[in-house]
PDB file of C-alpha atoms in Angstrom:
ATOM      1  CA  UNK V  21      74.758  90.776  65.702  1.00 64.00           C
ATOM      2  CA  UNK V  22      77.471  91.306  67.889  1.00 77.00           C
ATOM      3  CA  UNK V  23      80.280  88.920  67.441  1.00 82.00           C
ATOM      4  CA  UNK V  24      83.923  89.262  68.352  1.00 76.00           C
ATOM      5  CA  UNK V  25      85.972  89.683  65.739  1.00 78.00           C
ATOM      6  CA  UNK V  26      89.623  88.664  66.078  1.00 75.00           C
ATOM      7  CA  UNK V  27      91.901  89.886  62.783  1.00 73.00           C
ATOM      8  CA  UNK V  28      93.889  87.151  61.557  1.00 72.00           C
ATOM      9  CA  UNK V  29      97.272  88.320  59.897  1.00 69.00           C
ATOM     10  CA  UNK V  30      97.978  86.355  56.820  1.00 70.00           C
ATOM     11  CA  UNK V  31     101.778  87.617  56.035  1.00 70.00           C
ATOM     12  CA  UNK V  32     104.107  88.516  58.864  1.00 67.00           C
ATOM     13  CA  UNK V  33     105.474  92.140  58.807  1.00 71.00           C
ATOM     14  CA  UNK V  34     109.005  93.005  59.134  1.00 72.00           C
ATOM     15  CA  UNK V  35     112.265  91.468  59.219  1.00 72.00           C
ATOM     16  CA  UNK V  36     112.702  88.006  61.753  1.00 70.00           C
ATOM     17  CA  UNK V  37     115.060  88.947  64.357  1.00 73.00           C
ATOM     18  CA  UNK V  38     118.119  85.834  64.820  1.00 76.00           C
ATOM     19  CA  UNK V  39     118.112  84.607  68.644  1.00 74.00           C
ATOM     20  CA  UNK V  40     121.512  84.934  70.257  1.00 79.00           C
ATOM     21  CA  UNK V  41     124.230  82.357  70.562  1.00 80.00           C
ATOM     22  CA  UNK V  42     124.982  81.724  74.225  1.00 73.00           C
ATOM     23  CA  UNK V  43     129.250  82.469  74.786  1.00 68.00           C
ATOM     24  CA  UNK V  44     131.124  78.590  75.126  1.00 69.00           C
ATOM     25  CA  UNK V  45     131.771  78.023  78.317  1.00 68.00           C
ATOM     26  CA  UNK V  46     135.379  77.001  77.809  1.00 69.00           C
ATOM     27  CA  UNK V  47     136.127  80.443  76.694  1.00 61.00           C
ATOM     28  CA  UNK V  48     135.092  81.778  80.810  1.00 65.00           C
ATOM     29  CA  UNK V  49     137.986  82.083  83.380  1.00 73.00           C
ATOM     30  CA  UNK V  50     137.586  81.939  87.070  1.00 71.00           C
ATOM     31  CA  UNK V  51     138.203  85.256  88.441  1.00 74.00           C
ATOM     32  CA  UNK V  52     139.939  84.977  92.007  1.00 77.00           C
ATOM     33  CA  UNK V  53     139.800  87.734  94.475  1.00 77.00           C
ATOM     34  CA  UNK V  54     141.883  88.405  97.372  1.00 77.00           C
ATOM     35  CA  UNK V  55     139.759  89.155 100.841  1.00 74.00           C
ATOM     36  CA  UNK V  56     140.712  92.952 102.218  1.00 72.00           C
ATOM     37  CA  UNK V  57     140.799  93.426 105.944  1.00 72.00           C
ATOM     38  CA  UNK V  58     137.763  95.458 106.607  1.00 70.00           C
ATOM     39  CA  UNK V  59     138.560  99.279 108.160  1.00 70.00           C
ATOM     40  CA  UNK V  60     136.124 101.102 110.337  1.00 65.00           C
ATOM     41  CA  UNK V  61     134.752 104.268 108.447  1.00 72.00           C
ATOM     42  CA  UNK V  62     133.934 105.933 112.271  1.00 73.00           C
ATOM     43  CA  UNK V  63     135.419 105.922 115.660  1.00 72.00           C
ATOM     44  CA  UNK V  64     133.513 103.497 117.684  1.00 75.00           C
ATOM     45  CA  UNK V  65     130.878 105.047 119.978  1.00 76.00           C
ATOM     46  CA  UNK V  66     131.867 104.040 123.714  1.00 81.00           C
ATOM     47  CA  UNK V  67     129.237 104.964 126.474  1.00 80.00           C
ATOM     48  CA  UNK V  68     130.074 105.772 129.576  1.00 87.00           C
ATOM     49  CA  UNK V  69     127.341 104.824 132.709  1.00 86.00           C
ATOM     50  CA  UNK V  70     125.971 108.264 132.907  1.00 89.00           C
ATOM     51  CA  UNK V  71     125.939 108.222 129.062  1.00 88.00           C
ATOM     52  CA  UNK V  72     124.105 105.126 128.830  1.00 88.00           C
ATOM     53  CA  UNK V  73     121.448 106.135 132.161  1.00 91.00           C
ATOM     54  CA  UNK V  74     120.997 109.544 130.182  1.00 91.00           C
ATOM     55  CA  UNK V  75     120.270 107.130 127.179  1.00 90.00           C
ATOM     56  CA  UNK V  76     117.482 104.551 128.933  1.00 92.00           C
ATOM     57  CA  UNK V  77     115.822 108.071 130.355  1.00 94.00           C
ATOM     58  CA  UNK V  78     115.470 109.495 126.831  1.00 94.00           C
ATOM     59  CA  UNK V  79     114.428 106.012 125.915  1.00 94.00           C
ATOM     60  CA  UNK V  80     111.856 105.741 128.209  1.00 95.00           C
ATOM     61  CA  UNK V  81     110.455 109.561 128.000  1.00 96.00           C
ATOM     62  CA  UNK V  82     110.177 108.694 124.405  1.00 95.00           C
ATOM     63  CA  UNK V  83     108.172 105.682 125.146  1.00 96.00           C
ATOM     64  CA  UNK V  84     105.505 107.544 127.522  1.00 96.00           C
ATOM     65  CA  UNK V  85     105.628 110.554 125.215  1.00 96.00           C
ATOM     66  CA  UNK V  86     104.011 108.468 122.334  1.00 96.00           C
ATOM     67  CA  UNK V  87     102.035 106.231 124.604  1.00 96.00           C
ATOM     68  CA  UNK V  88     100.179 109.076 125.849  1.00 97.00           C
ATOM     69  CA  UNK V  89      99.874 110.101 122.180  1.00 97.00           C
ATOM     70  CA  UNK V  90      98.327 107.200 121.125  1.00 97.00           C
ATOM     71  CA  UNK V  91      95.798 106.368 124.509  1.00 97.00           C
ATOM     72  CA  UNK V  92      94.389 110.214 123.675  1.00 97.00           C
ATOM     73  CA  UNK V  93      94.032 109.474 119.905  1.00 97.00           C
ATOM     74  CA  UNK V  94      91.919 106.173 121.360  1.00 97.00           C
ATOM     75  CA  UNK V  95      90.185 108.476 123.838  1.00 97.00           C
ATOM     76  CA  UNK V  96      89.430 110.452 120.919  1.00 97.00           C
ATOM     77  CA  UNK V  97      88.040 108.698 119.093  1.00 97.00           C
ATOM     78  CA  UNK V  98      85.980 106.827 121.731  1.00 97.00           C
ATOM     79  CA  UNK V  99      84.351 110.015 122.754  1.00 97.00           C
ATOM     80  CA  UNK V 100      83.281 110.659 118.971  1.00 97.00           C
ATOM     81  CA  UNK V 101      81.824 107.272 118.790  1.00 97.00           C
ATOM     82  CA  UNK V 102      79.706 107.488 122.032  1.00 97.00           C
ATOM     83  CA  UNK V 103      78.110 110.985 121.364  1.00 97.00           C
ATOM     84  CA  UNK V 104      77.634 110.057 117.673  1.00 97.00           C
ATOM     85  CA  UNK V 105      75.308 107.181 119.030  1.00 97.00           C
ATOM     86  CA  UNK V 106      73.795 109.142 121.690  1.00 97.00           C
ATOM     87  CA  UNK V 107      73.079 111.575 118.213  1.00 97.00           C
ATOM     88  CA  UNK V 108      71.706 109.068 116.290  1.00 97.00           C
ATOM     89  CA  UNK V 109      69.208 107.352 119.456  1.00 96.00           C
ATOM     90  CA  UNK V 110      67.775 111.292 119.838  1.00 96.00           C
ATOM     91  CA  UNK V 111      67.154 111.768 116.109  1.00 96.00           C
ATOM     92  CA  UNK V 112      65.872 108.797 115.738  1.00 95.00           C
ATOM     93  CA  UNK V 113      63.565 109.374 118.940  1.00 94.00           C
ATOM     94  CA  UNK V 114      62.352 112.989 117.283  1.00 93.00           C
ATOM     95  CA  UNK V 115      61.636 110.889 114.252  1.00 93.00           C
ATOM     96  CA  UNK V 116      59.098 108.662 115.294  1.00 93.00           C
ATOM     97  CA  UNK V 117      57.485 111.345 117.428  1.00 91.00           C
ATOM     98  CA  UNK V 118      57.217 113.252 114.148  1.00 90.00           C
ATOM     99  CA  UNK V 119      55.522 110.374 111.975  1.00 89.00           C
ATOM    100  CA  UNK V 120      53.478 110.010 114.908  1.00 86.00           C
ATOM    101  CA  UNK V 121      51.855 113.609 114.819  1.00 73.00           C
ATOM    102  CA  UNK V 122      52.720 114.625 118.254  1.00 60.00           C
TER     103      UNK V 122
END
């Protein structure tokens, strides 16, 4: 009853398109460049020592900045997990005491 049916074009429609001719390849040249001396685009950056100390502190601030971030986030969601199961033990504990007609 239910049979796939694939349509089957007898004639093809439109025009045939012609497949390009590759170029020969003795009508290529070599093209030969000339290396340019490379220019800075910006002064170089030179640090001084209380540059580079203010540089490792701001490193380093940033470092315990997003630690602390991410050990609350895990505190978080550590918290959440614990009273969720300390939820689901109590409802569970009403539930029995329910089916049991107490």
């Amino acid at each position: 009853m239910l049979r796939p049916h694939v349509p089957v074009n007898p004639l093809p429609t439109g025009t045939p398109i012609p497949l390009p001719k590759p170029a020969p390849v003795a009508d290529i040249e070599p093209v030969t460049t000339t290396p340019t001396p490379a220019t800075p685009s910006r002064a170089m950056v030179q640090l001084t020592p209380g540059s580079a100390l203010a540089l490792a502190a701001g490193g380093g601030a940033v470092v315990l900045v997003v630690g602390a971030v991410l050990v609350s986030m895990l505190l978080a969601v550590a918290i959440t997990g614990a009273s969720i199961a300390v939820i689901a033990v109590v409802l569970r504990l009403l539930v029995r005491d329910m089916q049991k007609g107490r």
